[in-house]
Amino acid sequence: MFLAFGQFSPDVADVGTDTLDVARNVYPASNSWKPFNQPTARSTSLPSACKGLASEPLTSGVFATYAGTTTKLYKFNASTQLWTDVSRVAGGNYATPADGFWSFAHFGNLLIATNGFDVVQFIDVTVGTNFAALAGSPPTAKHVTIVEDRVMLAGLTAAPSSIAWSDINNATVWTPGVGLADQQAFSSGGNAQAVCSAARLVLQERGMRAIIPTGDVTSFQFEEVASAKGALSARSVIAVGPLAFWLSEDGFYMGNSSEQRAISANRVTDYFFDKLLRERSYQVTGAADPLATRVYWSYPTQSTDYNDYIIGYDWSLDKWFEIKFTTYAMAITATAGLTLEELDAFGTLETLAFSMDSTTWSGGATYMSLIDQDNKLAYFSGQPMEVTLETGNVQFAPGRRVKATWARPLIEGTGGSSAMLEVGRRQRLTDEPAWTVPASMAASGRIPIYASGAYHRFRLVVPAGTIWEHAQGMDVEFAQEGVR
């Protein structure tokens, strides 16, 4: 009997379905699962916990990466792997709130940064050596983005349900009524969490507003398009071209000002909220993969400043997956180019993690990157992580006991021969499954299991560092034993 490795849907009743209760450290393909690579560190550690990450273009093919902590802002030096302090010279240490974070936006040559407490900061990424206060007295805010050639701030410290924007093509004019600078307060929906420019959305705690450019001195109108479907976490909001993705009180959503839809209901919503440590929901952090149609949210399951799980969604396949890894921050960043001499810091020609012609060394390649538990910048570019795929409950012969004897995993690639299989069997669904000892693959490609019961579930583990391409399911051999 063939058992397909179907969608990751731990919320569904799992008897007689091809859904998976566990799909860890894999990502979905059209009819299979593929291994997720281990993050590889590219930097030394930041001095303290990272609270924001950004990468901005300097010249064609050259990028600079910045990170923020509670008290400092840093620039990454690719040749030394060190973080250089580029914090403001005047004003002392920053004071990012415990539940706050750094939000960054690129505006011309300027990188603008805000943390919800300190005055809005900027640096000229082409010639600047330190951040400084942005001129024009912009309001302190939690989130910054660019909308219609204006810098827009959301979640103003003095008026959390308000947003403000600068004059057009001028980041230093903020007085309402001067040029096209203005502010807008919202009477309902709660705090303004984030703004998604191309999706034309302002996400609030309990609602959202469509951004409607007016073409006149009022600049924008804001129309309420939904209620009670706002963003639970400001950091959970992900902008991907004309689409936005976010976490709401009742699950994950995607959409824009014209249409929004639930994407996690009846699949992973209950699973996610059961694991999430609710009092730290402000730590839920979203990021998009620039090389695929996938978005990711890291989240905490325990009382720590870092997040220990990542849940992901492929919107072109409409499939979910999970990664077990610890992160402080995630973002799209780009690699900086290195000379041959600078490559010496990463090893010899024989031990370099990537080939010499890799864009990892030549620079300019964009990746989804992260700051790991050691506060190091890392890319998902190592060897495959340990993978776990676990099915629901299978009834081979309804109403009868069955002995499952052999299983043949359908895993393409030499690493598939290292797979280990456990079987959880039980007579009644009210019983806890009794698991067999993990068994390895024989030369025939089959794994001996010998598990008797009315219901069977299968847990396949592929060790870290093994190379394989696709996992589709397994063929299982069984024999009926009786009705008891």
Tab-separated table of C-alpha atoms in Angstrom, residues 16-473:
chain	number	residue	atom	x	y	z
A	16	GLY	CA	-7.629	7.974	6.715
A	17	THR	CA	-5.976	11.082	5.256
A	18	ASP	CA	-2.634	11.613	3.535
A	19	THR	CA	-1.852	14.701	5.611
A	20	LEU	CA	1.258	14.979	7.756
A	21	ASP	CA	1.300	15.806	11.449
A	22	VAL	CA	4.997	16.714	11.229
A	23	ALA	CA	6.898	18.198	8.273
A	24	ARG	CA	10.029	19.559	9.911
A	25	ASN	CA	13.080	21.031	8.182
A	26	VAL	CA	11.629	20.459	4.732
A	27	TYR	CA	9.850	22.640	2.204
A	28	PRO	CA	7.128	21.580	-0.257
A	29	ALA	CA	7.512	20.858	-3.945
A	30	SER	CA	4.607	20.126	-6.294
A	31	ASN	CA	4.252	16.458	-5.261
A	32	SER	CA	7.076	15.885	-2.781
A	33	TRP	CA	9.110	17.371	0.041
A	34	LYS	CA	12.661	18.727	-0.283
A	35	PRO	CA	15.313	19.158	2.438
A	36	PHE	CA	15.963	22.525	4.047
A	37	ASN	CA	19.603	23.514	4.385
A	38	GLN	CA	21.305	24.260	7.673
A	39	PRO	CA	22.101	27.975	8.205
A	40	THR	CA	25.776	28.830	7.736
A	41	ALA	CA	27.217	31.713	9.772
A	42	ARG	CA	28.989	34.488	7.844
A	43	SER	CA	29.849	36.880	10.662
A	44	THR	CA	31.145	37.186	14.176
A	45	SER	CA	28.586	37.736	16.925
A	46	LEU	CA	26.827	40.998	17.550
A	47	PRO	CA	27.612	42.255	21.079
A	48	SER	CA	24.018	41.727	22.194
A	49	ALA	CA	20.669	40.425	20.976
A	50	CYS	CA	19.705	41.558	17.481
A	51	LYS	CA	16.458	43.524	17.170
A	52	GLY	CA	16.432	44.229	13.438
A	53	LEU	CA	18.258	43.460	10.197
A	54	ALA	CA	18.433	45.120	6.753
A	55	SER	CA	20.516	45.076	3.579
A	56	GLU	CA	20.731	48.096	1.261
A	57	PRO	CA	22.332	48.675	-2.175
A	58	LEU	CA	25.415	50.883	-2.384
A	59	THR	CA	26.267	50.570	-6.091
A	60	SER	CA	25.428	48.087	-8.802
A	61	GLY	CA	25.907	44.620	-7.317
A	62	VAL	CA	27.243	45.931	-3.992
A	63	PHE	CA	25.198	45.898	-0.795
A	64	ALA	CA	25.642	46.879	2.839
A	65	THR	CA	24.037	44.997	5.724
A	66	TYR	CA	22.961	46.688	8.956
A	67	ALA	CA	21.670	45.358	12.265
A	68	GLY	CA	20.287	46.925	15.408
A	69	THR	CA	20.439	45.923	19.072
A	70	THR	CA	18.747	47.509	22.055
A	71	THR	CA	21.404	50.222	22.312
A	72	LYS	CA	23.392	50.278	19.055
A	73	LEU	CA	23.262	50.153	15.252
A	74	TYR	CA	25.927	48.172	13.357
A	75	LYS	CA	27.223	47.709	9.803
A	76	PHE	CA	28.593	44.361	8.653
A	77	ASN	CA	32.125	44.272	7.246
A	78	ALA	CA	32.184	41.279	4.894
A	79	SER	CA	35.964	41.165	4.556
A	80	THR	CA	36.577	40.897	8.317
A	81	GLN	CA	33.244	39.287	9.279
A	82	LEU	CA	32.999	41.931	12.011
A	83	TRP	CA	30.195	44.318	12.956
A	84	THR	CA	31.202	47.992	13.032
A	85	ASP	CA	29.388	50.325	15.427
A	86	VAL	CA	27.733	53.046	13.304
A	87	SER	CA	25.443	54.384	16.028
A	88	ARG	CA	24.759	58.091	16.421
A	89	VAL	CA	27.636	60.185	17.727
A	90	ALA	CA	25.376	62.550	19.684
A	91	GLY	CA	22.555	61.410	21.916
A	92	GLY	CA	24.032	58.425	23.701
A	93	ASN	CA	22.885	54.826	23.522
A	94	TYR	CA	19.551	53.992	21.973
A	95	ALA	CA	16.787	52.644	24.210
A	96	THR	CA	14.816	50.159	22.125
A	97	PRO	CA	11.889	48.930	24.262
A	98	ALA	CA	11.920	45.337	25.502
A	99	ASP	CA	9.005	44.537	23.179
A	100	GLY	CA	10.334	46.791	20.412
A	101	PHE	CA	12.449	46.308	17.308
A	102	TRP	CA	14.284	48.274	14.625
A	103	SER	CA	12.374	48.922	11.405
A	104	PHE	CA	14.353	49.968	8.314
A	105	ALA	CA	13.445	51.534	4.963
A	106	HIS	CA	15.576	52.511	1.973
A	107	PHE	CA	14.890	55.993	0.507
A	108	GLY	CA	17.297	57.118	-2.210
A	109	ASN	CA	20.758	56.950	-0.656
A	110	LEU	CA	19.292	56.995	2.840
A	111	LEU	CA	18.653	54.094	5.157
A	112	ILE	CA	16.037	55.234	7.667
A	113	ALA	CA	15.669	53.402	10.981
A	114	THR	CA	13.182	53.675	13.823
A	115	ASN	CA	12.618	51.739	17.049
A	116	GLY	CA	9.514	53.271	18.634
A	117	PHE	CA	11.409	55.223	21.291
A	118	ASP	CA	14.376	57.170	19.936
A	119	VAL	CA	14.183	59.929	17.350
A	120	VAL	CA	14.094	58.559	13.801
A	121	GLN	CA	17.605	57.817	12.520
A	122	PHE	CA	19.211	57.867	9.085
A	123	ILE	CA	22.520	57.144	7.388
A	124	ASP	CA	23.679	57.871	3.844
A	125	VAL	CA	24.669	54.359	2.801
A	126	THR	CA	27.093	55.629	0.138
A	127	VAL	CA	29.222	57.973	2.262
A	128	GLY	CA	27.862	57.987	5.812
A	129	THR	CA	29.889	56.662	8.730
A	130	ASN	CA	27.299	56.987	11.503
A	131	PHE	CA	23.566	57.230	11.942
A	132	ALA	CA	22.099	60.550	13.065
A	133	ALA	CA	18.723	62.111	13.781
A	134	LEU	CA	16.641	62.597	10.642
A	135	ALA	CA	16.036	66.308	10.059
A	136	GLY	CA	12.557	67.817	10.058
A	137	SER	CA	11.486	66.428	13.454
A	138	PRO	CA	9.591	63.367	12.223
A	139	PRO	CA	7.415	61.781	14.927
A	140	THR	CA	8.876	58.845	16.827
A	141	ALA	CA	7.326	55.644	15.492
A	142	LYS	CA	7.587	51.848	15.456
A	143	HIS	CA	7.498	51.161	11.706
A	144	VAL	CA	8.850	52.860	8.581
A	145	THR	CA	8.291	52.202	4.893
A	146	ILE	CA	8.145	54.094	1.584
A	147	VAL	CA	4.793	54.899	-0.087
A	148	GLU	CA	4.470	56.887	-3.324
A	149	ASP	CA	7.916	58.519	-2.912
A	150	ARG	CA	7.190	59.505	0.671
A	151	VAL	CA	8.597	58.150	3.921
A	152	MET	CA	5.676	56.809	5.960
A	153	LEU	CA	5.752	56.107	9.697
A	154	ALA	CA	3.225	53.908	11.517
A	155	GLY	CA	2.493	53.369	15.193
A	156	LEU	CA	3.496	56.840	16.337
A	157	THR	CA	4.705	56.818	19.932
A	158	ALA	CA	2.568	59.829	20.862
A	159	ALA	CA	-0.445	58.569	18.883
A	160	PRO	CA	-0.204	54.785	18.345
A	161	SER	CA	-3.286	54.613	16.103
A	162	SER	CA	-1.844	57.208	13.722
A	163	ILE	CA	0.471	57.281	10.724
A	164	ALA	CA	2.518	60.165	9.308
A	165	TRP	CA	4.279	60.802	6.026
A	166	SER	CA	6.899	63.191	4.693
A	167	ASP	CA	6.727	65.547	1.762
A	168	ILE	CA	7.125	63.867	-1.628
A	169	ASN	CA	10.762	63.028	-2.421
A	170	ASN	CA	11.869	64.794	0.750
A	171	ALA	CA	12.523	62.795	3.904
A	172	THR	CA	13.228	65.918	5.977
A	173	VAL	CA	9.856	67.723	5.730
A	174	TRP	CA	7.309	66.445	8.274
A	175	THR	CA	5.187	69.392	9.376
A	176	PRO	CA	1.574	68.653	8.359
A	177	GLY	CA	0.482	71.027	5.638
A	178	VAL	CA	4.008	71.834	4.501
A	179	GLY	CA	4.348	70.461	0.994
A	180	LEU	CA	2.507	67.125	0.981
A	181	ALA	CA	3.535	66.076	4.505
A	182	ASP	CA	0.638	65.051	6.729
A	183	GLN	CA	-0.690	62.735	9.433
A	184	GLN	CA	-3.771	60.529	9.769
A	185	ALA	CA	-5.365	59.216	12.959
A	186	PHE	CA	-7.694	56.214	12.855
A	187	SER	CA	-10.661	56.199	15.214
A	188	SER	CA	-11.074	52.417	15.220
A	189	GLY	CA	-8.964	49.322	14.673
A	190	GLY	CA	-6.358	49.980	17.342
A	191	ASN	CA	-2.677	50.729	16.865
A	192	ALA	CA	-1.252	51.149	13.389
A	193	GLN	CA	1.115	48.188	13.147
A	194	ALA	CA	2.660	48.369	9.677
A	195	VAL	CA	2.192	49.704	6.156
A	196	CYS	CA	2.542	47.662	2.945
A	197	SER	CA	3.060	50.039	0.044
A	198	ALA	CA	2.409	47.931	-3.066
A	199	ALA	CA	-0.433	46.039	-1.356
A	200	ARG	CA	-1.960	49.433	-0.461
A	201	LEU	CA	-2.637	48.408	3.131
A	202	VAL	CA	-2.292	49.852	6.602
A	203	LEU	CA	-2.417	46.927	9.058
A	204	GLN	CA	-3.820	47.750	12.490
A	205	GLU	CA	-4.236	45.572	15.560
A	206	ARG	CA	-7.888	44.775	14.826
A	207	GLY	CA	-8.459	45.926	11.270
A	208	MET	CA	-6.939	47.332	8.126
A	209	ARG	CA	-7.241	50.326	5.835
A	210	ALA	CA	-6.871	50.607	2.086
A	211	ILE	CA	-4.426	53.307	0.978
A	212	ILE	CA	-5.994	55.334	-1.848
A	213	PRO	CA	-3.690	57.944	-3.447
A	214	THR	CA	-5.720	61.075	-4.236
A	215	GLY	CA	-3.331	62.913	-6.532
A	216	ASP	CA	-3.959	66.207	-4.719
A	217	VAL	CA	-2.715	67.980	-1.591
A	218	THR	CA	-4.444	65.460	0.678
A	219	SER	CA	-2.138	62.761	-0.763
A	220	PHE	CA	-4.098	59.757	0.550
A	221	GLN	CA	-7.493	58.574	1.640
A	222	PHE	CA	-7.867	55.570	3.936
A	223	GLU	CA	-10.847	53.265	3.631
A	224	GLU	CA	-11.634	50.516	6.133
A	225	VAL	CA	-11.723	47.212	4.249
A	226	ALA	CA	-12.042	44.658	7.033
A	227	SER	CA	-12.531	44.477	10.771
A	228	ALA	CA	-11.038	42.136	13.401
A	229	LYS	CA	-8.474	40.783	10.898
A	230	GLY	CA	-5.548	43.003	11.734
A	231	ALA	CA	-1.958	42.170	12.631
A	232	LEU	CA	-1.309	40.593	16.024
A	233	SER	CA	2.397	41.358	15.691
A	234	ALA	CA	3.817	44.329	13.793
A	235	ARG	CA	6.902	42.285	12.930
A	236	SER	CA	4.744	39.528	11.439
A	237	VAL	CA	3.769	41.724	8.478
A	238	ILE	CA	5.547	40.750	5.250
A	239	ALA	CA	5.335	42.774	2.038
A	240	VAL	CA	5.978	40.836	-1.183
A	241	GLY	CA	5.281	43.002	-4.201
A	242	PRO	CA	1.503	43.533	-4.420
A	243	LEU	CA	0.853	41.022	-1.624
A	244	ALA	CA	0.950	41.265	2.144
A	245	PHE	CA	1.128	38.386	4.632
A	246	TRP	CA	0.469	38.725	8.357
A	247	LEU	CA	-0.523	36.994	11.582
A	248	SER	CA	-3.943	37.886	12.985
A	249	GLU	CA	-5.704	36.849	16.180
A	250	ASP	CA	-7.256	33.905	14.356
A	251	GLY	CA	-4.458	32.777	12.079
A	252	PHE	CA	-2.404	33.794	9.070
A	253	TYR	CA	-3.699	35.874	6.175
A	254	MET	CA	-2.575	37.097	2.782
A	255	GLY	CA	-3.979	39.767	0.507
A	256	ASN	CA	-4.018	43.402	-0.468
A	257	SER	CA	-6.467	46.287	-0.300
A	258	SER	CA	-8.843	44.556	-2.735
A	259	GLU	CA	-8.936	41.034	-1.313
A	260	GLN	CA	-7.800	39.150	1.772
A	261	ARG	CA	-8.062	35.470	2.624
A	262	ALA	CA	-7.223	33.127	5.474
A	263	ILE	CA	-4.400	30.746	4.574
A	264	SER	CA	-3.924	28.705	7.755
A	265	ALA	CA	-7.496	27.914	8.865
A	266	ASN	CA	-8.207	24.206	9.467
A	267	ARG	CA	-4.587	23.354	8.733
A	268	VAL	CA	-1.996	24.941	11.057
A	269	THR	CA	-3.772	27.702	13.022
A	270	ASP	CA	-4.491	25.646	16.156
A	271	TYR	CA	-1.082	23.978	15.987
A	272	PHE	CA	0.672	27.344	15.797
A	273	PHE	CA	-1.237	29.017	18.614
A	274	ASP	CA	-0.856	25.942	20.846
A	275	LYS	CA	2.926	26.278	20.527
A	276	LEU	CA	3.250	30.078	20.529
A	277	LEU	CA	4.052	31.680	23.882
A	278	ARG	CA	1.247	34.251	23.694
A	279	GLU	CA	2.763	36.826	26.013
A	280	ARG	CA	5.664	37.091	23.551
A	281	SER	CA	3.580	37.310	20.390
A	282	TYR	CA	5.319	40.637	19.657
A	283	GLN	CA	8.400	38.553	18.773
A	284	VAL	CA	6.701	36.810	15.829
A	285	THR	CA	8.847	37.914	12.901
A	286	GLY	CA	8.112	37.505	9.201
A	287	ALA	CA	10.385	37.424	6.156
A	288	ALA	CA	10.103	36.475	2.496
A	289	ASP	CA	12.392	34.275	0.426
A	290	PRO	CA	13.550	36.361	-2.580
A	291	LEU	CA	14.358	33.202	-4.550
A	292	ALA	CA	11.035	31.378	-4.059
A	293	THR	CA	7.323	31.871	-3.401
A	294	ARG	CA	7.775	31.221	0.310
A	295	VAL	CA	7.291	33.321	3.420
A	296	TYR	CA	8.450	32.492	6.939
A	297	TRP	CA	7.481	33.431	10.477
A	298	SER	CA	9.804	32.750	13.404
A	299	TYR	CA	8.136	32.569	16.809
A	300	PRO	CA	8.889	31.757	20.468
A	301	THR	CA	7.577	28.728	22.329
A	302	GLN	CA	9.369	29.651	25.559
A	303	SER	CA	10.245	32.756	27.554
A	304	THR	CA	13.421	33.812	25.722
A	305	ASP	CA	14.448	36.823	23.640
A	306	TYR	CA	14.989	34.593	20.613
A	307	ASN	CA	12.517	32.571	18.557
A	308	ASP	CA	12.979	28.804	18.445
A	309	TYR	CA	10.630	27.713	15.634
A	310	ILE	CA	9.859	28.870	12.094
A	311	ILE	CA	6.592	28.141	10.293
A	312	GLY	CA	6.575	28.650	6.540
A	313	TYR	CA	4.059	28.942	3.718
A	314	ASP	CA	4.467	28.536	-0.056
A	315	TRP	CA	1.738	30.666	-1.587
A	316	SER	CA	2.081	29.267	-5.110
A	317	LEU	CA	1.559	25.700	-3.812
A	318	ASP	CA	-0.717	26.667	-0.891
A	319	LYS	CA	1.304	24.421	1.439
A	320	TRP	CA	2.769	24.817	4.933
A	321	PHE	CA	5.983	23.507	6.523
A	322	GLU	CA	8.106	23.931	9.651
A	323	ILE	CA	11.755	24.567	10.527
A	324	LYS	CA	13.340	23.971	13.925
A	325	PHE	CA	15.969	26.657	14.313
A	326	THR	CA	16.712	29.522	16.694
A	327	THR	CA	16.680	33.107	15.406
A	328	TYR	CA	16.740	36.678	16.681
A	329	ALA	CA	15.873	38.308	13.345
A	330	MET	CA	15.137	37.432	9.714
A	331	ALA	CA	15.283	39.586	6.586
A	332	ILE	CA	16.215	39.645	2.919
A	333	THR	CA	19.887	40.558	2.726
A	334	ALA	CA	22.496	40.517	-0.011
A	335	THR	CA	26.011	39.189	0.034
A	336	ALA	CA	28.925	41.590	-0.299
A	337	GLY	CA	31.725	40.770	-2.727
A	338	LEU	CA	35.071	39.497	-1.418
A	339	THR	CA	38.551	39.483	-2.938
A	340	LEU	CA	40.642	36.311	-3.178
A	341	GLU	CA	42.732	37.525	-0.238
A	342	GLU	CA	39.629	38.127	1.859
A	343	LEU	CA	38.433	34.577	1.167
A	344	ASP	CA	41.318	33.299	3.315
A	345	ALA	CA	39.244	34.102	6.391
A	346	PHE	CA	36.716	31.444	5.325
A	347	GLY	CA	39.123	28.571	4.731
A	348	THR	CA	41.211	27.016	1.990
A	349	LEU	CA	40.081	26.175	-1.531
A	350	GLU	CA	39.350	22.655	-0.297
A	351	THR	CA	37.326	23.712	2.745
A	352	LEU	CA	35.308	26.706	1.451
A	353	ALA	CA	31.599	26.158	2.051
A	354	PHE	CA	30.739	27.309	-1.493
A	355	SER	CA	32.377	27.035	-4.916
A	356	MET	CA	34.650	29.867	-6.066
A	357	ASP	CA	32.078	31.091	-8.622
A	358	SER	CA	29.292	31.261	-6.044
A	359	THR	CA	27.507	34.600	-5.683
A	360	THR	CA	28.065	34.129	-1.968
A	361	TRP	CA	31.646	35.324	-2.613
A	362	SER	CA	31.151	37.579	-5.664
A	363	GLY	CA	28.409	39.538	-3.934
A	364	GLY	CA	25.018	40.949	-4.823
A	365	ALA	CA	23.054	37.737	-4.387
A	366	THR	CA	19.936	38.199	-2.302
A	367	TYR	CA	18.953	35.559	0.225
A	368	MET	CA	16.621	35.175	3.128
A	369	SER	CA	19.035	35.464	6.006
A	370	LEU	CA	18.861	35.487	9.771
A	371	ILE	CA	20.661	36.299	12.970
A	372	ASP	CA	21.121	32.991	14.776
A	373	GLN	CA	21.198	32.146	18.483
A	374	ASP	CA	24.860	33.171	18.616
A	375	ASN	CA	23.919	36.562	17.134
A	376	LYS	CA	25.741	35.775	13.903
A	377	LEU	CA	24.543	36.612	10.398
A	378	ALA	CA	23.712	33.350	8.611
A	379	TYR	CA	22.306	32.079	5.315
A	380	PHE	CA	20.404	28.827	4.712
A	381	SER	CA	23.259	27.521	2.595
A	382	GLY	CA	24.766	24.584	4.490
A	383	GLN	CA	24.103	20.860	4.269
A	384	PRO	CA	20.543	19.515	4.717
A	385	MET	CA	19.141	19.649	8.237
A	386	GLU	CA	17.761	16.594	10.016
A	387	VAL	CA	14.310	15.989	8.566
A	388	THR	CA	11.231	14.512	10.230
A	389	LEU	CA	8.078	13.493	8.326
A	390	GLU	CA	5.257	11.944	10.343
A	391	THR	CA	1.976	10.649	8.954
A	392	GLY	CA	-1.434	10.531	10.574
A	393	ASN	CA	-3.151	7.317	11.658
A	394	VAL	CA	-3.447	4.690	8.932
A	395	GLN	CA	-6.022	1.891	8.881
A	396	PHE	CA	-4.803	-0.777	6.500
A	397	ALA	CA	-7.903	-2.978	7.068
A	398	PRO	CA	-10.687	-1.113	8.935
A	399	GLY	CA	-12.021	-3.136	11.849
A	400	ARG	CA	-9.116	-5.596	11.871
A	401	ARG	CA	-5.641	-5.850	13.394
A	402	VAL	CA	-2.803	-5.646	10.948
A	403	LYS	CA	0.913	-6.369	11.175
A	404	ALA	CA	2.928	-3.874	9.147
A	405	THR	CA	6.078	-5.737	8.148
A	406	TRP	CA	8.152	-3.718	5.698
A	407	ALA	CA	8.256	-0.152	4.365
A	408	ARG	CA	10.059	1.204	1.325
A	409	PRO	CA	10.541	5.002	1.552
A	410	LEU	CA	10.400	6.792	-1.783
A	411	ILE	CA	13.308	9.180	-1.294
A	412	GLU	CA	15.308	10.259	-4.307
A	413	GLY	CA	19.037	10.685	-3.707
A	414	THR	CA	21.806	8.699	-2.040
A	415	GLY	CA	21.048	10.196	1.383
A	416	GLY	CA	17.696	8.426	1.403
A	417	SER	CA	19.457	5.191	2.334
A	418	SER	CA	20.290	6.733	5.728
A	419	ALA	CA	16.633	7.203	6.632
A	420	MET	CA	15.361	5.735	9.901
A	421	LEU	CA	11.739	4.709	10.445
A	422	GLU	CA	9.639	4.345	13.593
A	423	VAL	CA	6.054	3.071	13.696
A	424	GLY	CA	3.538	4.063	16.322
A	425	ARG	CA	0.826	1.414	16.629
A	426	ARG	CA	-2.302	1.164	18.769
A	427	GLN	CA	-5.504	-0.820	18.974
A	428	ARG	CA	-7.783	2.084	19.874
A	429	LEU	CA	-7.545	5.784	19.039
A	430	THR	CA	-7.914	6.435	22.770
A	431	ASP	CA	-4.615	4.631	23.388
A	432	GLU	CA	-1.215	6.303	23.260
A	433	PRO	CA	0.813	4.915	20.350
A	434	ALA	CA	3.597	2.471	21.228
A	435	TRP	CA	6.604	3.241	19.057
A	436	THR	CA	8.992	0.720	17.571
A	437	VAL	CA	12.743	1.140	17.845
A	438	PRO	CA	14.075	3.200	14.901
A	439	ALA	CA	14.987	0.855	12.060
A	440	SER	CA	17.372	1.442	9.164
A	441	MET	CA	17.149	0.550	5.496
A	442	ALA	CA	18.293	-2.841	4.249
A	443	ALA	CA	20.191	-3.368	0.995
A	444	SER	CA	16.867	-4.120	-0.696
A	445	GLY	CA	15.672	-0.558	-0.020
A	446	ARG	CA	13.111	-1.773	2.516
A	447	ILE	CA	12.970	-1.093	6.250
A	448	PRO	CA	11.796	-3.878	8.601
A	449	ILE	CA	9.142	-2.667	11.043
A	450	TYR	CA	6.958	-5.569	12.382
A	451	ALA	CA	4.307	-3.513	14.160
A	452	SER	CA	0.852	-4.933	15.021
A	453	GLY	CA	-2.245	-2.853	15.688
A	454	ALA	CA	-5.445	-1.437	14.256
A	455	TYR	CA	-3.880	1.967	13.626
A	456	HIS	CA	-0.355	2.788	12.507
A	457	ARG	CA	1.486	6.063	12.115
A	458	PHE	CA	4.929	6.407	10.539
A	459	ARG	CA	7.790	8.704	11.523
A	460	LEU	CA	10.603	8.977	8.985
A	461	VAL	CA	13.834	10.708	10.022
A	462	VAL	CA	16.598	11.548	7.545
A	463	PRO	CA	19.852	12.470	9.336
A	464	ALA	CA	21.461	15.888	8.949
A	465	GLY	CA	24.146	16.231	6.307
A	466	THR	CA	22.777	13.535	3.973
A	467	ILE	CA	22.139	14.564	0.376
A	468	TRP	CA	18.741	13.820	-1.147
A	469	GLU	CA	16.249	15.529	-3.459
A	470	HIS	CA	12.632	14.435	-3.024
A	471	ALA	CA	10.569	12.497	-0.471
A	472	GLN	CA	7.171	11.415	-1.819
A	473	GLY	CA	5.929	8.709	0.533
